[in-house]
PDB file of C-alpha atoms in Angstrom:
ATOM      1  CA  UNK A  25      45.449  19.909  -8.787  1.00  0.00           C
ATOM      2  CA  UNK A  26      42.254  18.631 -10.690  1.00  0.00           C
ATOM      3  CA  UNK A  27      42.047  14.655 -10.308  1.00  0.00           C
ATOM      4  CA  UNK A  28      41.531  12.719 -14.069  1.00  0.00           C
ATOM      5  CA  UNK A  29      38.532  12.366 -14.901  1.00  0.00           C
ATOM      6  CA  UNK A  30      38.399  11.115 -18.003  1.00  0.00           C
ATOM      7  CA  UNK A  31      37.012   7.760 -17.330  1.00  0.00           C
ATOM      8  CA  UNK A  32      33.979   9.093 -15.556  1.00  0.00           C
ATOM      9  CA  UNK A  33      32.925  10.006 -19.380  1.00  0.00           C
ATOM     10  CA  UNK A  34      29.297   8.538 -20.388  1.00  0.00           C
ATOM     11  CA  UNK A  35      28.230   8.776 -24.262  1.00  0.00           C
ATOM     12  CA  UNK A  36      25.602  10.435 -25.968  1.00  0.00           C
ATOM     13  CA  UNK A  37      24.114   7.182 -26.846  1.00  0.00           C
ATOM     14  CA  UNK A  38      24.018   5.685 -23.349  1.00  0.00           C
ATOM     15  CA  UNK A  39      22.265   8.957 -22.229  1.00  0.00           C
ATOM     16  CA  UNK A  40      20.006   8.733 -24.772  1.00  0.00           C
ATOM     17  CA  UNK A  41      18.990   5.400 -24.059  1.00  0.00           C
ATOM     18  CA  UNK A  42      18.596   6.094 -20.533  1.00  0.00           C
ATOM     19  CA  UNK A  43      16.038   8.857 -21.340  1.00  0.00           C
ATOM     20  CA  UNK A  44      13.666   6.673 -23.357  1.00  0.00           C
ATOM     21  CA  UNK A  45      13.721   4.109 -20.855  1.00  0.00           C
ATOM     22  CA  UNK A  46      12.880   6.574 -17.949  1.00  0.00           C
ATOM     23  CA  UNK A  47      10.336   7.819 -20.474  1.00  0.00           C
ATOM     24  CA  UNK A  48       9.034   4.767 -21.041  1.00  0.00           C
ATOM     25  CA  UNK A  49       9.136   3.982 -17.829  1.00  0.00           C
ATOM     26  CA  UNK A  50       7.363   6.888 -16.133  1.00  0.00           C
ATOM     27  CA  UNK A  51       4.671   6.105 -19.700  1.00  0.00           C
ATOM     28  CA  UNK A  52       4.002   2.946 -18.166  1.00  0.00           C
ATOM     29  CA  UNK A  53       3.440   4.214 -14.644  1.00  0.00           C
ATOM     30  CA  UNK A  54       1.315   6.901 -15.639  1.00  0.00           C
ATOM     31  CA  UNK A  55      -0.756   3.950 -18.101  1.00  0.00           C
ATOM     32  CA  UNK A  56      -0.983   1.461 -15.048  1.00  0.00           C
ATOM     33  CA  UNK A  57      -2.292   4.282 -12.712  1.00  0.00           C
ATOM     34  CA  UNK A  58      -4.824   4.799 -14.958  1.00  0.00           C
ATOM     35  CA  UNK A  59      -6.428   1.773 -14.616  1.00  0.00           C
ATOM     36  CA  UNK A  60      -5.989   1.059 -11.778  1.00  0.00           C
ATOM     37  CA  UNK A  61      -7.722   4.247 -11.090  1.00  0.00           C
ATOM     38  CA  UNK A  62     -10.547   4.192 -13.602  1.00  0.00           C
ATOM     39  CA  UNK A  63     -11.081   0.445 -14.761  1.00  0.00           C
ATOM     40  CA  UNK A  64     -10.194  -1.113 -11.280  1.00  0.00           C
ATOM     41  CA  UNK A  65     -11.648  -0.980  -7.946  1.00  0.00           C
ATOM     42  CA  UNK A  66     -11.167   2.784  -6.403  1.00  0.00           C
ATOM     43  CA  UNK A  67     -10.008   1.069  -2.976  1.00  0.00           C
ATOM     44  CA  UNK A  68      -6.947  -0.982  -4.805  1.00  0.00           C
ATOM     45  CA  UNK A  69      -6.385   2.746  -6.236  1.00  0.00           C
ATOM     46  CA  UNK A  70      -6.558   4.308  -2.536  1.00  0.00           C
ATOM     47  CA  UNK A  71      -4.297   1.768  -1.662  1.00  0.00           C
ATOM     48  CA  UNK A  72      -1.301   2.859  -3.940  1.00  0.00           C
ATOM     49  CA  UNK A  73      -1.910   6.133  -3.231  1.00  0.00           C
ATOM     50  CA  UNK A  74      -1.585   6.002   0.091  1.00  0.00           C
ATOM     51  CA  UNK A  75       1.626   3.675  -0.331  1.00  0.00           C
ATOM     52  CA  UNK A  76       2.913   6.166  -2.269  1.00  0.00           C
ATOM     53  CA  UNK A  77       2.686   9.017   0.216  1.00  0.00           C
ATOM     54  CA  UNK A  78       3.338   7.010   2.911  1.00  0.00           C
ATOM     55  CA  UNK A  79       6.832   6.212   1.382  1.00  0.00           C
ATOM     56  CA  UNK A  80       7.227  10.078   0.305  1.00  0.00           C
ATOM     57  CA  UNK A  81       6.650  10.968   4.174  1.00  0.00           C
ATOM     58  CA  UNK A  82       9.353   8.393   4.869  1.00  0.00           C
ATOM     59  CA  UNK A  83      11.767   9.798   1.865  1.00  0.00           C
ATOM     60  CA  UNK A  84      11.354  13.341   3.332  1.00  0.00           C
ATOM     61  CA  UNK A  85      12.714  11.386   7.333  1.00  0.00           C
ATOM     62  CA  UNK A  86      15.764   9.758   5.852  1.00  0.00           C
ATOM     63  CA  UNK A  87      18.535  10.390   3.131  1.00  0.00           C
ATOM     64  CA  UNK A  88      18.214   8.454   0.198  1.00  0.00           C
ATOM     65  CA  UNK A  89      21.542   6.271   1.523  1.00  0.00           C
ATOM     66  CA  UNK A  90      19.930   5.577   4.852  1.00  0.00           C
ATOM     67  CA  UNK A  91      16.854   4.519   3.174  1.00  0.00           C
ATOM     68  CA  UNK A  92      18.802   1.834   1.146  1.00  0.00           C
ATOM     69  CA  UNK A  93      20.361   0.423   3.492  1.00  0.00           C
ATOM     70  CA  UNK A  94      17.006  -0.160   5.878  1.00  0.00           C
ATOM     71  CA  UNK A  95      15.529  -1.547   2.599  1.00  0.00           C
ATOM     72  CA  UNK A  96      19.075  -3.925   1.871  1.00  0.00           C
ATOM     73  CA  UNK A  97      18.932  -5.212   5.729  1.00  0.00           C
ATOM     74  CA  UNK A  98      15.487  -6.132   5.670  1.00  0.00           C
ATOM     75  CA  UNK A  99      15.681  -7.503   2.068  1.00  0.00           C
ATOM     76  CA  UNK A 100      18.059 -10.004   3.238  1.00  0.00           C
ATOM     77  CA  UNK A 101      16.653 -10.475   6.803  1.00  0.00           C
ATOM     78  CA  UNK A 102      12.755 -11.078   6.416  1.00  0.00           C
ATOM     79  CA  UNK A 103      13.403 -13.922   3.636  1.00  0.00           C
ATOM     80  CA  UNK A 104      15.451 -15.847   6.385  1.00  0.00           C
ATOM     81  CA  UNK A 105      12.773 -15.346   8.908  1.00  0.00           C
ATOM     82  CA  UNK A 106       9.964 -16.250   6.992  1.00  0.00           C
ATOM     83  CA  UNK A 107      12.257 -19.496   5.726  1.00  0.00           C
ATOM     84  CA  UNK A 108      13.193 -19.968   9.940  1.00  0.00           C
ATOM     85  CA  UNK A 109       9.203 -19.410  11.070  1.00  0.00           C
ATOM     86  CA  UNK A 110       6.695 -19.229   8.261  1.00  0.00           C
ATOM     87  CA  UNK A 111       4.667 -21.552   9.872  1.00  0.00           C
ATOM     88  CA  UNK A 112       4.458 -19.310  13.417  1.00  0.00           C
ATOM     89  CA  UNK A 113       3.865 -16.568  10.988  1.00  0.00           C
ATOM     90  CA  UNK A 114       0.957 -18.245   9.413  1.00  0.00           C
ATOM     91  CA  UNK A 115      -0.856 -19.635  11.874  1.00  0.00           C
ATOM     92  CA  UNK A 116      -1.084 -16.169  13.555  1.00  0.00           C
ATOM     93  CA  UNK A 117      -1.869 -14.983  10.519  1.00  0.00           C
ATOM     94  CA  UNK A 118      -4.635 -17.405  10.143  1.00  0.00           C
ATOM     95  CA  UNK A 119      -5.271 -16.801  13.651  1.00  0.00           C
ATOM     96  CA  UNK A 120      -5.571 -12.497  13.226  1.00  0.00           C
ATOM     97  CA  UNK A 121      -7.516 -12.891  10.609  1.00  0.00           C
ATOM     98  CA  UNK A 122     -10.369 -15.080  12.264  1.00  0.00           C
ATOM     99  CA  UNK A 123     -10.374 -12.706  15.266  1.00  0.00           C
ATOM    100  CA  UNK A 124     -10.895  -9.665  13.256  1.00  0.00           C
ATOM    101  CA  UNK A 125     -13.635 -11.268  11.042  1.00  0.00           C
ATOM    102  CA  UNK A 126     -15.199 -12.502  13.939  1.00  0.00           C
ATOM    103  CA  UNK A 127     -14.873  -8.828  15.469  1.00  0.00           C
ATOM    104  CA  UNK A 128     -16.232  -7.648  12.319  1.00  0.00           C
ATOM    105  CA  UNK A 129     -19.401  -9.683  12.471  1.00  0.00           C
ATOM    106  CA  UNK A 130     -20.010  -9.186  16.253  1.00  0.00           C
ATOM    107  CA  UNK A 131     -19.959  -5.246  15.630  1.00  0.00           C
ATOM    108  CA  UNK A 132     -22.308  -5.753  12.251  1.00  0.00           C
ATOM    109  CA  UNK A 133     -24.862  -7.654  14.040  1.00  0.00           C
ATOM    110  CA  UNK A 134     -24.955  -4.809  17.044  1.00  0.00           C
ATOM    111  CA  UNK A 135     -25.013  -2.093  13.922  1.00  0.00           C
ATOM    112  CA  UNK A 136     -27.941  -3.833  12.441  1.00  0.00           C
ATOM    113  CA  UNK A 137     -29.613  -4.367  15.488  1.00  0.00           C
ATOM    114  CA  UNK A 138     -29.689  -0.895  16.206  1.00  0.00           C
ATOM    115  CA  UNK A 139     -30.636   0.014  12.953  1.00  0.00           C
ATOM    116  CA  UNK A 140     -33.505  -2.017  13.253  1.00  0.00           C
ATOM    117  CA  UNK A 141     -34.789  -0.784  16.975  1.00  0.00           C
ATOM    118  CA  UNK A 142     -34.113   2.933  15.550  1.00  0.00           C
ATOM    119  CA  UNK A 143     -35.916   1.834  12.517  1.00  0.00           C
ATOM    120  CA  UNK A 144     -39.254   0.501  14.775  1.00  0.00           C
ATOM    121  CA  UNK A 145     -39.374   2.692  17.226  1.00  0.00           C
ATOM    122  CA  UNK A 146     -40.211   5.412  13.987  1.00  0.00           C
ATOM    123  CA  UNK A 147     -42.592   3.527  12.907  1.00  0.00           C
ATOM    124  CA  UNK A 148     -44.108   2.995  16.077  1.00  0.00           C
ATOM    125  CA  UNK A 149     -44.008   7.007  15.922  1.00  0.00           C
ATOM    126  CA  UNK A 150     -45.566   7.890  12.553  1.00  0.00           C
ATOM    127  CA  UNK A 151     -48.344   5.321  13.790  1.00  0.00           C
ATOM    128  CA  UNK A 152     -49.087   7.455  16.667  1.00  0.00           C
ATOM    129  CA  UNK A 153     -48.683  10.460  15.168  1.00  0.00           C
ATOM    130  CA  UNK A 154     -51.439   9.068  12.286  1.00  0.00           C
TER     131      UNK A 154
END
């Protein structure tokens, strides 16, 4: 026995509808890539682009339900932890970032001093060589 499915009936109109705005949608998308891409920086570009594939690696892992319902739990959970510790979570944000700018400039200075020994001792070279 077939079940009644006569309420499960969507118009012509509504599908209609929902094909411009996907089309419109998917217009927009392709307009924002492109400038992001060509009128932006290339590394905000990189970025997306990697966010995208990222989450296509993670689509391929997990049904789309699953994948819902990870997004749903931490929708509802991170808001209450950052209202509960947002404070914590700056200051060892704060904190993070210092270290690795600090980091950053210890390793630069070493690169450049390097670069500058390397730099004299070729010198040094060519003027015995001359």
């Amino acid at each position: 026995v077939e079940p009644d499915l006569s309420g499960l009936e969507v118009s012509d109109e509504f599908v209609a509808e929902t094909a411009r705005s996907c089309r419109k949608l998917m217009e927009e998308m392709v307009r924002w890539m492109f400038t992001v891409g060509v009128e932006s920086e290339w590394f905000v570009f990189a970025k997306t682009i990697l966010g995208v594939w990222i989450l296509s690696r993670i689509g391929n892992l997990l049904d789309f339900h699953t994948f819902l319902f990870i997004g749903l739990v931490i929708g509802l959970t991170l808001p209450k932890l950052w209202e509960k510790h947002g404070d914590r979570l700056q200051k060892l944000s704060r904190n993070l970032k210092d270290r690795s700018n600090e980091a950053y400039n210890n390793s630069r200075e070493k690169i450049l001093k390097m670069k500058k020994k390397l730099q004299h001792g070729t010198e040094e070279k060519v003027k015995k060589a001359e």
